[in-house]
PDB file of C-alpha atoms and ligand atoms in Angstrom:
ATOM      1  CA  LEU A  19     -52.192  85.727  36.378  1.00  0.00           C
ATOM      2  CA  LEU A  20     -52.813  84.597  40.443  1.00  0.00           C
ATOM      3  CA  HIS A  21     -56.297  85.963  40.263  1.00  0.00           C
ATOM      4  CA  SER A  22     -56.475  82.925  36.895  1.00  0.00           C
ATOM      5  CA  VAL A  23     -54.516  80.746  38.468  1.00  0.00           C
ATOM      6  CA  MET A  24     -56.877  80.285  41.156  1.00  0.00           C
ATOM      7  CA  GLU A  25     -59.669  80.328  39.111  1.00  0.00           C
ATOM      8  CA  GLY A  26     -58.127  77.351  37.531  1.00  0.00           C
ATOM      9  CA  GLN A  27     -57.950  75.719  41.345  1.00  0.00           C
ATOM     10  CA  LYS A  28     -61.312  76.070  42.268  1.00  0.00           C
ATOM     11  CA  LEU A  29     -62.503  75.280  38.292  1.00  0.00           C
ATOM     12  CA  LYS A  30     -60.952  71.992  39.402  1.00  0.00           C
ATOM     13  CA  VAL A  31     -62.427  71.244  43.389  1.00  0.00           C
ATOM     14  CA  VAL A  32     -65.904  72.241  41.232  1.00  0.00           C
ATOM     15  CA  SER A  33     -65.332  69.736  38.495  1.00  0.00           C
ATOM     16  CA  HIS A  34     -63.784  66.980  40.530  1.00  0.00           C
ATOM     17  CA  LEU A  35     -66.646  67.696  43.823  1.00  0.00           C
ATOM     18  CA  ALA A  36     -69.266  67.662  41.126  1.00  0.00           C
ATOM     19  CA  ALA A  37     -68.513  64.077  39.668  1.00  0.00           C
ATOM     20  CA  SER A  38     -67.993  62.777  42.280  1.00  0.00           C
ATOM     21  CA  ILE A  39     -72.026  63.074  43.981  1.00  0.00           C
ATOM     22  CA  SER A  40     -73.950  63.066  40.531  1.00  0.00           C
ATOM     23  CA  HIS A  41     -74.639  59.919  40.284  1.00  0.00           C
ATOM     24  CA  GLU A  42     -75.909  60.072  43.055  1.00  0.00           C
ATOM     25  CA  VAL A  43     -77.665  63.306  42.854  1.00  0.00           C
ATOM     26  CA  ARG A  44     -79.802  62.266  39.494  1.00  0.00           C
ATOM     27  CA  ASN A  45     -81.036  58.964  40.757  1.00  0.00           C
ATOM     28  CA  PRO A  46     -83.051  60.424  43.739  1.00  0.00           C
ATOM     29  CA  LEU A  47     -84.052  63.449  41.099  1.00  0.00           C
ATOM     30  CA  THR A  48     -86.053  60.939  39.261  1.00  0.00           C
ATOM     31  CA  VAL A  49     -87.574  58.788  41.789  1.00  0.00           C
ATOM     32  CA  SER A  50     -88.847  61.830  43.221  1.00  0.00           C
ATOM     33  CA  ARG A  51     -90.604  63.302  39.757  1.00  0.00           C
ATOM     34  CA  GLY A  52     -91.233  59.806  39.415  1.00  0.00           C
ATOM     35  CA  PHE A  53     -93.384  60.091  42.689  1.00  0.00           C
ATOM     36  CA  LEU A  54     -94.826  63.826  42.367  1.00  0.00           C
ATOM     37  CA  GLN A  55     -96.670  63.519  39.394  1.00  0.00           C
ATOM     38  CA  LEU A  56     -98.335  60.653  40.328  1.00  0.00           C
ATOM     39  CA  ILE A  57     -99.405  62.253  43.351  1.00  0.00           C
ATOM     40  CA  ASP A  58    -100.323  65.227  41.042  1.00  0.00           C
ATOM     41  CA  SER A  59    -102.206  63.551  38.366  1.00  0.00           C
ATOM     42  CA  ASP A  60    -104.529  62.872  41.941  1.00  0.00           C
ATOM     43  CA  LEU A  61    -104.947  66.066  42.942  1.00  0.00           C
ATOM     44  CA  ASN A  62    -108.136  68.224  42.300  1.00  0.00           C
ATOM     45  CA  ASP A  63    -107.167  71.007  44.434  1.00  0.00           C
ATOM     46  CA  ARG A  64    -105.759  74.050  41.711  1.00  0.00           C
ATOM     47  CA  GLU A  65    -103.493  75.376  44.176  1.00  0.00           C
ATOM     48  CA  LYS A  66    -102.055  72.562  45.546  1.00  0.00           C
ATOM     49  CA  LYS A  67    -101.537  71.399  41.664  1.00  0.00           C
ATOM     50  CA  GLY A  68     -99.915  75.179  42.177  1.00  0.00           C
ATOM     51  CA  TYR A  69     -97.255  73.561  43.826  1.00  0.00           C
ATOM     52  CA  MET A  70     -96.789  70.557  42.502  1.00  0.00           C
ATOM     53  CA  LYS A  71     -95.891  72.670  39.323  1.00  0.00           C
ATOM     54  CA  LEU A  72     -93.568  73.959  40.952  1.00  0.00           C
ATOM     55  CA  ALA A  73     -92.016  71.206  43.202  1.00  0.00           C
ATOM     56  CA  ILE A  74     -91.221  69.556  39.431  1.00  0.00           C
ATOM     57  CA  THR A  75     -90.092  73.430  38.039  1.00  0.00           C
ATOM     58  CA  GLU A  76     -87.658  72.901  40.169  1.00  0.00           C
ATOM     59  CA  LEU A  77     -86.570  69.393  40.199  1.00  0.00           C
ATOM     60  CA  ASP A  78     -86.337  69.751  36.692  1.00  0.00           C
ATOM     61  CA  ARG A  79     -83.823  72.632  36.811  1.00  0.00           C
ATOM     62  CA  ALA A  80     -81.524  70.612  40.006  1.00  0.00           C
ATOM     63  CA  THR A  81     -81.395  68.110  36.463  1.00  0.00           C
ATOM     64  CA  GLU A  82     -81.033  70.402  34.360  1.00  0.00           C
ATOM     65  CA  ILE A  83     -78.003  71.336  36.255  1.00  0.00           C
ATOM     66  CA  ILE A  84     -76.078  68.310  36.382  1.00  0.00           C
ATOM     67  CA  ASN A  85     -77.035  67.752  33.109  1.00  0.00           C
ATOM     68  CA  ASP A  86     -74.572  70.749  31.967  1.00  0.00           C
ATOM     69  CA  TYR A  87     -71.653  69.173  34.003  1.00  0.00           C
ATOM     70  CA  LEU A  88     -72.427  66.156  34.117  1.00  0.00           C
ATOM     71  CA  THR A  89     -73.415  63.987  31.548  1.00  0.00           C
ATOM     72  CA  PHE A  90     -70.710  62.038  30.463  1.00  0.00           C
ATOM     73  CA  ALA A  91     -69.666  61.862  33.970  1.00  0.00           C
ATOM     74  CA  LYS A  92     -68.015  58.965  36.239  1.00  0.00           C
ATOM     75  CA  PRO A  93     -68.085  59.163  39.458  1.00  0.00           C
ATOM     76  CA  TYR A  94     -64.152  58.878  39.669  1.00  0.00           C
ATOM     77  CA  PRO A  95     -62.308  60.788  37.025  1.00  0.00           C
ATOM     78  CA  GLU A  96     -62.150  58.274  34.163  1.00  0.00           C
ATOM     79  CA  SER A  97     -58.653  57.996  32.144  1.00  0.00           C
ATOM     80  CA  VAL A  98     -56.830  58.657  29.944  1.00  0.00           C
ATOM     81  CA  GLU A  99     -57.050  56.664  26.222  1.00  0.00           C
ATOM     82  CA  ARG A 100     -55.915  57.049  22.438  1.00  0.00           C
ATOM     83  CA  ILE A 101     -59.678  58.439  21.397  1.00  0.00           C
ATOM     84  CA  ASP A 102     -60.984  57.987  17.264  1.00  0.00           C
ATOM     85  CA  ILE A 103     -61.782  61.810  16.799  1.00  0.00           C
ATOM     86  CA  ILE A 104     -63.890  61.071  13.867  1.00  0.00           C
ATOM     87  CA  SER A 105     -66.839  58.651  15.764  1.00  0.00           C
ATOM     88  CA  GLU A 106     -66.924  60.329  18.737  1.00  0.00           C
ATOM     89  CA  VAL A 107     -67.920  63.261  17.019  1.00  0.00           C
ATOM     90  CA  LYS A 108     -70.486  61.131  15.029  1.00  0.00           C
ATOM     91  CA  HIS A 109     -71.499  59.595  18.365  1.00  0.00           C
ATOM     92  CA  SER A 110     -73.024  62.682  19.926  1.00  0.00           C
ATOM     93  CA  ILE A 111     -74.865  64.004  17.096  1.00  0.00           C
ATOM     94  CA  SER A 112     -76.898  60.157  17.277  1.00  0.00           C
ATOM     95  CA  VAL A 113     -76.897  61.869  20.644  1.00  0.00           C
ATOM     96  CA  ILE A 114     -78.098  64.383  20.185  1.00  0.00           C
ATOM     97  CA  GLN A 115     -80.406  63.381  17.529  1.00  0.00           C
ATOM     98  CA  PRO A 116     -83.841  63.217  19.639  1.00  0.00           C
ATOM     99  CA  LEU A 117     -83.434  67.004  20.457  1.00  0.00           C
ATOM    100  CA  ALA A 118     -82.478  68.466  17.187  1.00  0.00           C
ATOM    101  CA  SER A 119     -86.092  66.886  16.059  1.00  0.00           C
ATOM    102  CA  MET A 120     -88.010  68.047  19.142  1.00  0.00           C
ATOM    103  CA  MET A 121     -87.056  71.891  18.853  1.00  0.00           C
ATOM    104  CA  ASN A 122     -88.002  71.368  14.348  1.00  0.00           C
ATOM    105  CA  VAL A 123     -83.745  71.275  13.474  1.00  0.00           C
ATOM    106  CA  SER A 124     -82.557  69.230  11.078  1.00  0.00           C
ATOM    107  CA  ILE A 125     -78.727  68.339  11.625  1.00  0.00           C
ATOM    108  CA  ASN A 126     -76.480  68.578   8.644  1.00  0.00           C
ATOM    109  CA  ALA A 127     -73.100  66.409   9.056  1.00  0.00           C
ATOM    110  CA  LYS A 128     -70.093  66.817   7.138  1.00  0.00           C
ATOM    111  CA  ILE A 129     -67.587  64.515   9.139  1.00  0.00           C
ATOM    112  CA  ASP A 130     -67.137  61.850   6.681  1.00  0.00           C
ATOM    113  CA  LEU A 131     -62.863  61.674   7.734  1.00  0.00           C
ATOM    114  CA  PRO A 132     -60.652  58.797   7.866  1.00  0.00           C
ATOM    115  CA  SER A 133     -59.889  58.501  12.276  1.00  0.00           C
ATOM    116  CA  ALA A 134     -58.178  61.145  13.825  1.00  0.00           C
ATOM    117  CA  TYR A 135     -57.055  59.510  16.895  1.00  0.00           C
ATOM    118  CA  MET A 136     -55.586  61.734  20.101  1.00  0.00           C
ATOM    119  CA  HIS A 137     -55.741  60.965  23.590  1.00  0.00           C
ATOM    120  CA  SER A 138     -58.484  62.469  25.569  1.00  0.00           C
ATOM    121  CA  GLU A 139     -60.925  61.208  28.588  1.00  0.00           C
ATOM    122  CA  LYS A 140     -63.659  60.096  26.195  1.00  0.00           C
ATOM    123  CA  ARG A 141     -66.383  61.078  29.160  1.00  0.00           C
ATOM    124  CA  LYS A 142     -65.538  64.661  29.280  1.00  0.00           C
ATOM    125  CA  PHE A 143     -64.903  64.978  25.522  1.00  0.00           C
ATOM    126  CA  GLN A 144     -68.511  63.799  24.577  1.00  0.00           C
ATOM    127  CA  GLN A 145     -69.748  66.325  27.648  1.00  0.00           C
ATOM    128  CA  CYS A 146     -68.681  68.865  26.317  1.00  0.00           C
ATOM    129  CA  LEU A 147     -69.742  68.043  22.923  1.00  0.00           C
ATOM    130  CA  LEU A 148     -72.996  67.941  23.600  1.00  0.00           C
ATOM    131  CA  ASN A 149     -72.866  71.002  25.748  1.00  0.00           C
ATOM    132  CA  PHE A 150     -72.137  73.507  22.399  1.00  0.00           C
ATOM    133  CA  SER A 151     -74.294  70.494  20.033  1.00  0.00           C
ATOM    134  CA  LYS A 152     -77.713  71.920  22.936  1.00  0.00           C
ATOM    135  CA  ASN A 153     -77.044  75.450  22.932  1.00  0.00           C
ATOM    136  CA  ALA A 154     -76.329  75.183  19.412  1.00  0.00           C
ATOM    137  CA  ILE A 155     -80.500  74.052  19.297  1.00  0.00           C
ATOM    138  CA  GLU A 156     -81.658  75.836  22.035  1.00  0.00           C
ATOM    139  CA  ALA A 157     -81.087  79.081  20.421  1.00  0.00           C
ATOM    140  CA  MET A 158     -83.197  78.184  17.571  1.00  0.00           C
ATOM    141  CA  SER A 159     -86.394  77.809  18.765  1.00  0.00           C
ATOM    142  CA  ASN A 160     -88.192  78.358  16.098  1.00  0.00           C
ATOM    143  CA  GLY A 161     -86.445  75.352  14.291  1.00  0.00           C
ATOM    144  CA  GLY A 162     -83.483  75.547  11.902  1.00  0.00           C
ATOM    145  CA  THR A 163     -80.012  73.303  10.908  1.00  0.00           C
ATOM    146  CA  LEU A 164     -77.109  72.517  13.039  1.00  0.00           C
ATOM    147  CA  THR A 165     -73.855  72.212  10.923  1.00  0.00           C
ATOM    148  CA  ILE A 166     -71.729  69.414  12.093  1.00  0.00           C
ATOM    149  CA  GLN A 167     -68.321  69.681   9.528  1.00  0.00           C
ATOM    150  CA  ILE A 168     -65.458  68.503  10.888  1.00  0.00           C
ATOM    151  CA  ALA A 169     -61.874  69.232   7.983  1.00  0.00           C
ATOM    152  CA  ARG A 170     -58.252  68.470   9.465  1.00  0.00           C
ATOM    153  CA  LYS A 171     -55.173  69.652   7.756  1.00  0.00           C
ATOM    154  CA  ASP A 172     -52.063  67.451   7.994  1.00  0.00           C
ATOM    155  CA  ASN A 173     -52.404  67.202  12.715  1.00  0.00           C
ATOM    156  CA  GLU A 174     -54.955  69.882  13.349  1.00  0.00           C
ATOM    157  CA  LEU A 175     -58.130  69.087  13.091  1.00  0.00           C
ATOM    158  CA  LYS A 176     -61.228  71.327  13.481  1.00  0.00           C
ATOM    159  CA  ILE A 177     -64.803  70.371  14.762  1.00  0.00           C
ATOM    160  CA  SER A 178     -67.690  73.507  13.941  1.00  0.00           C
ATOM    161  CA  ILE A 179     -70.835  73.393  15.292  1.00  0.00           C
ATOM    162  CA  GLN A 180     -72.352  76.215  13.479  1.00  0.00           C
ATOM    163  CA  ASP A 181     -76.723  77.065  14.000  1.00  0.00           C
ATOM    164  CA  THR A 182     -79.373  79.447  12.730  1.00  0.00           C
ATOM    165  CA  GLY A 183     -80.177  81.086  15.330  1.00  0.00           C
ATOM    166  CA  VAL A 184     -80.708  84.185  17.857  1.00  0.00           C
ATOM    167  CA  GLY A 185     -76.164  84.453  17.982  1.00  0.00           C
ATOM    168  CA  MET A 186     -74.630  87.121  20.844  1.00  0.00           C
ATOM    169  CA  THR A 187     -73.934  90.624  20.665  1.00  0.00           C
ATOM    170  CA  LYS A 188     -69.531  91.430  21.612  1.00  0.00           C
ATOM    171  CA  ASP A 189     -70.355  91.538  24.864  1.00  0.00           C
ATOM    172  CA  GLN A 190     -72.463  87.767  25.298  1.00  0.00           C
ATOM    173  CA  LEU A 191     -69.767  86.230  23.218  1.00  0.00           C
ATOM    174  CA  SER A 192     -66.872  88.518  26.012  1.00  0.00           C
ATOM    175  CA  ARG A 193     -68.643  86.077  29.260  1.00  0.00           C
ATOM    176  CA  ILE A 194     -69.683  83.014  27.421  1.00  0.00           C
ATOM    177  CA  GLY A 195     -68.225  80.755  29.302  1.00  0.00           C
ATOM    178  CA  GLU A 196     -67.945  82.759  33.219  1.00  0.00           C
ATOM    179  CA  PRO A 197     -69.496  80.654  35.974  1.00  0.00           C
ATOM    180  CA  PHE A 198     -72.965  81.240  35.770  1.00  0.00           C
ATOM    181  CA  PHE A 199     -72.723  84.124  32.458  1.00  0.00           C
ATOM    182  CA  THR A 200     -76.789  82.358  31.354  1.00  0.00           C
ATOM    183  CA  THR A 201     -79.141  84.750  28.884  1.00  0.00           C
ATOM    184  CA  LYS A 202     -81.735  81.783  29.369  1.00  0.00           C
ATOM    185  CA  GLU A 203     -84.686  81.791  31.598  1.00  0.00           C
ATOM    186  CA  LYS A 204     -84.464  78.270  32.770  1.00  0.00           C
ATOM    187  CA  GLY A 205     -80.465  79.038  32.096  1.00  0.00           C
ATOM    188  CA  THR A 206     -77.413  77.297  33.929  1.00  0.00           C
ATOM    189  CA  GLY A 207     -74.610  79.349  32.646  1.00  0.00           C
ATOM    190  CA  LEU A 208     -72.567  76.297  33.742  1.00  0.00           C
ATOM    191  CA  GLY A 209     -72.105  74.695  30.322  1.00  0.00           C
ATOM    192  CA  MET A 210     -69.211  76.587  28.901  1.00  0.00           C
ATOM    193  CA  MET A 211     -67.226  77.239  31.642  1.00  0.00           C
ATOM    194  CA  VAL A 212     -67.168  73.325  31.252  1.00  0.00           C
ATOM    195  CA  SER A 213     -67.073  72.687  28.002  1.00  0.00           C
ATOM    196  CA  HIS A 214     -63.861  74.940  27.699  1.00  0.00           C
ATOM    197  CA  SER A 215     -62.123  74.069  30.511  1.00  0.00           C
ATOM    198  CA  ILE A 216     -62.463  70.513  28.614  1.00  0.00           C
ATOM    199  CA  VAL A 217     -61.166  71.955  25.643  1.00  0.00           C
ATOM    200  CA  LYS A 218     -58.830  73.545  26.688  1.00  0.00           C
ATOM    201  CA  GLY A 219     -57.868  70.615  29.195  1.00  0.00           C
ATOM    202  CA  MET A 220     -57.176  68.643  26.125  1.00  0.00           C
ATOM    203  CA  GLY A 221     -55.241  71.335  24.555  1.00  0.00           C
ATOM    204  CA  GLY A 222     -57.362  71.955  21.710  1.00  0.00           C
ATOM    205  CA  GLU A 223     -58.294  75.618  20.967  1.00  0.00           C
ATOM    206  CA  LEU A 224     -61.700  77.417  20.888  1.00  0.00           C
ATOM    207  CA  MET A 225     -63.309  80.360  18.731  1.00  0.00           C
ATOM    208  CA  TYR A 226     -66.624  81.869  18.169  1.00  0.00           C
ATOM    209  CA  GLU A 227     -67.567  83.612  15.340  1.00  0.00           C
ATOM    210  CA  SER A 228     -71.205  85.086  16.347  1.00  0.00           C
ATOM    211  CA  GLU A 229     -73.315  87.479  14.646  1.00  0.00           C
ATOM    212  CA  PRO A 230     -77.430  88.646  16.167  1.00  0.00           C
ATOM    213  CA  GLY A 231     -80.020  87.257  14.046  1.00  0.00           C
ATOM    214  CA  ILE A 232     -77.446  85.062  12.138  1.00  0.00           C
ATOM    215  CA  GLY A 233     -76.119  82.469  14.328  1.00  0.00           C
ATOM    216  CA  THR A 234     -73.253  81.154  15.677  1.00  0.00           C
ATOM    217  CA  THR A 235     -70.479  79.100  14.896  1.00  0.00           C
ATOM    218  CA  VAL A 236     -67.818  77.406  17.565  1.00  0.00           C
ATOM    219  CA  HIS A 237     -64.830  76.049  15.547  1.00  0.00           C
ATOM    220  CA  LEU A 238     -62.323  73.895  18.377  1.00  0.00           C
ATOM    221  CA  VAL A 239     -59.409  73.210  17.094  1.00  0.00           C
ATOM    222  CA  PHE A 240     -57.403  69.190  18.502  1.00  0.00           C
ATOM    223  CA  GLN A 241     -53.943  68.309  18.031  1.00  0.00           C
ATOM    224  CA  VAL A 242     -54.128  64.659  16.424  1.00  0.00           C
ATOM    225  CA  GLU A 243     -51.843  61.968  15.884  1.00  0.00           C
ATOM    226  CA  ASN A 244     -50.096  61.385  12.026  1.00  0.00           C
ATOM    227  CA  VAL A 245     -51.150  59.554   9.857  1.00  0.00           C
ATOM    228  CA  ASN A 246     -50.709  55.375   9.922  1.00  0.00           C
TER     229      ASN A 246
HETATM  230  P1  LIG B  24     -77.077  78.034  29.284  1.00  0.00           P
HETATM  231  O1  LIG B  24     -77.013  76.719  27.766  1.00  0.00           O
HETATM  232  O2  LIG B  24     -77.434  77.220  31.097  1.00  0.00           O
HETATM  233  O3  LIG B  24     -77.556  79.329  29.400  1.00  0.00           O
HETATM  234  P2  LIG B  24     -74.045  77.702  28.560  1.00  0.00           P
HETATM  235  O4  LIG B  24     -72.767  78.071  29.801  1.00  0.00           O
HETATM  236  O5  LIG B  24     -74.001  76.493  27.939  1.00  0.00           O
HETATM  237  O6  LIG B  24     -75.166  78.185  30.024  1.00  0.00           O
HETATM  238  O7  LIG B  24     -74.176  78.997  27.536  1.00  0.00           O
HETATM  239  C1  LIG B  24     -74.208  80.464  28.153  1.00  0.00           C
HETATM  240  C2  LIG B  24     -74.765  81.123  27.267  1.00  0.00           C
HETATM  241  O8  LIG B  24     -74.065  82.023  25.428  1.00  0.00           O
HETATM  242  C3  LIG B  24     -76.549  80.610  26.895  1.00  0.00           C
HETATM  243  O9  LIG B  24     -77.141  81.501  27.771  1.00  0.00           O
HETATM  244  C4  LIG B  24     -76.448  82.085  25.717  1.00  0.00           C
HETATM  245  O10 LIG B  24     -76.638  83.861  25.884  1.00  0.00           O
HETATM  246  C5  LIG B  24     -74.799  81.680  25.572  1.00  0.00           C
HETATM  247  N1  LIG B  24     -75.019  80.726  24.369  1.00  0.00           N
HETATM  248  C6  LIG B  24     -74.411  79.879  23.603  1.00  0.00           C
HETATM  249  N2  LIG B  24     -74.149  79.349  23.074  1.00  0.00           N
HETATM  250  C7  LIG B  24     -74.548  80.173  21.838  1.00  0.00           C
HETATM  251  C8  LIG B  24     -74.610  80.106  20.660  1.00  0.00           C
HETATM  252  N3  LIG B  24     -74.907  78.571  20.119  1.00  0.00           N
HETATM  253  N4  LIG B  24     -75.884  81.045  20.442  1.00  0.00           N
HETATM  254  C9  LIG B  24     -76.821  81.734  21.092  1.00  0.00           C
HETATM  255  N5  LIG B  24     -76.283  81.904  22.177  1.00  0.00           N
HETATM  256  C10 LIG B  24     -74.533  81.456  22.379  1.00  0.00           C
HETATM  257 MG1  LIG B  25     -76.950  75.269  27.442  1.00  0.00          MG
END
């Protein structure tokens, strides 16, 4: 128990720190990348071009870390507000659509439900939807289908994000969400750590179904307000 309390504290400190530096760090990264590309286009020296490519790759990696962590984060904690989960899921799909198209992934959305409300920080919830969808798409390097489904039973709302990708082994499943656990060459292993903690912070539950070679489904279950 003590161990898990410490882990929780550490996570809080880390997320807070991250949120406070995100915006300040993202801009200079973008600017530097632009200038490097500009210089690169004028370079003829093979060796220098190689270094330039390395520098750009490293900047991209830094940006990726920020994206996994804080795409929607504000430098200051946002207050909890009443959000419509259905419209938030719709919004996340429009955000992820360009990446899906680029990766030959078609999105199958079954989300036509009446508004369902709960209290949460909008941006954090968007961040976690985005991280789950991004992983689903990244699991389908040869294209596939991303199915996003919402079902409601009384006050329980279940969001299911399903892919037809590589799937996970038992061992991978047991490690998902562990800080820095990644199987990707350019992964950060931060996306799920952050997203699991957001779901739990919202009082939600989270379940995975996954089979290697078949795909993965993650179910997120939240308590929403009564209808009326
Ligand atoms: P990253 O995406 O940077 O690797 P994440 O924390 O988002 O970090 O995910 C951690 C790991 O969990 C991934 O590297 C991958 O091995 C596994 N994973 C997560 N989602 C999926 C998925 N939908 N299909 C297959 N593996 C997944
Ligand atoms: Mg990820």
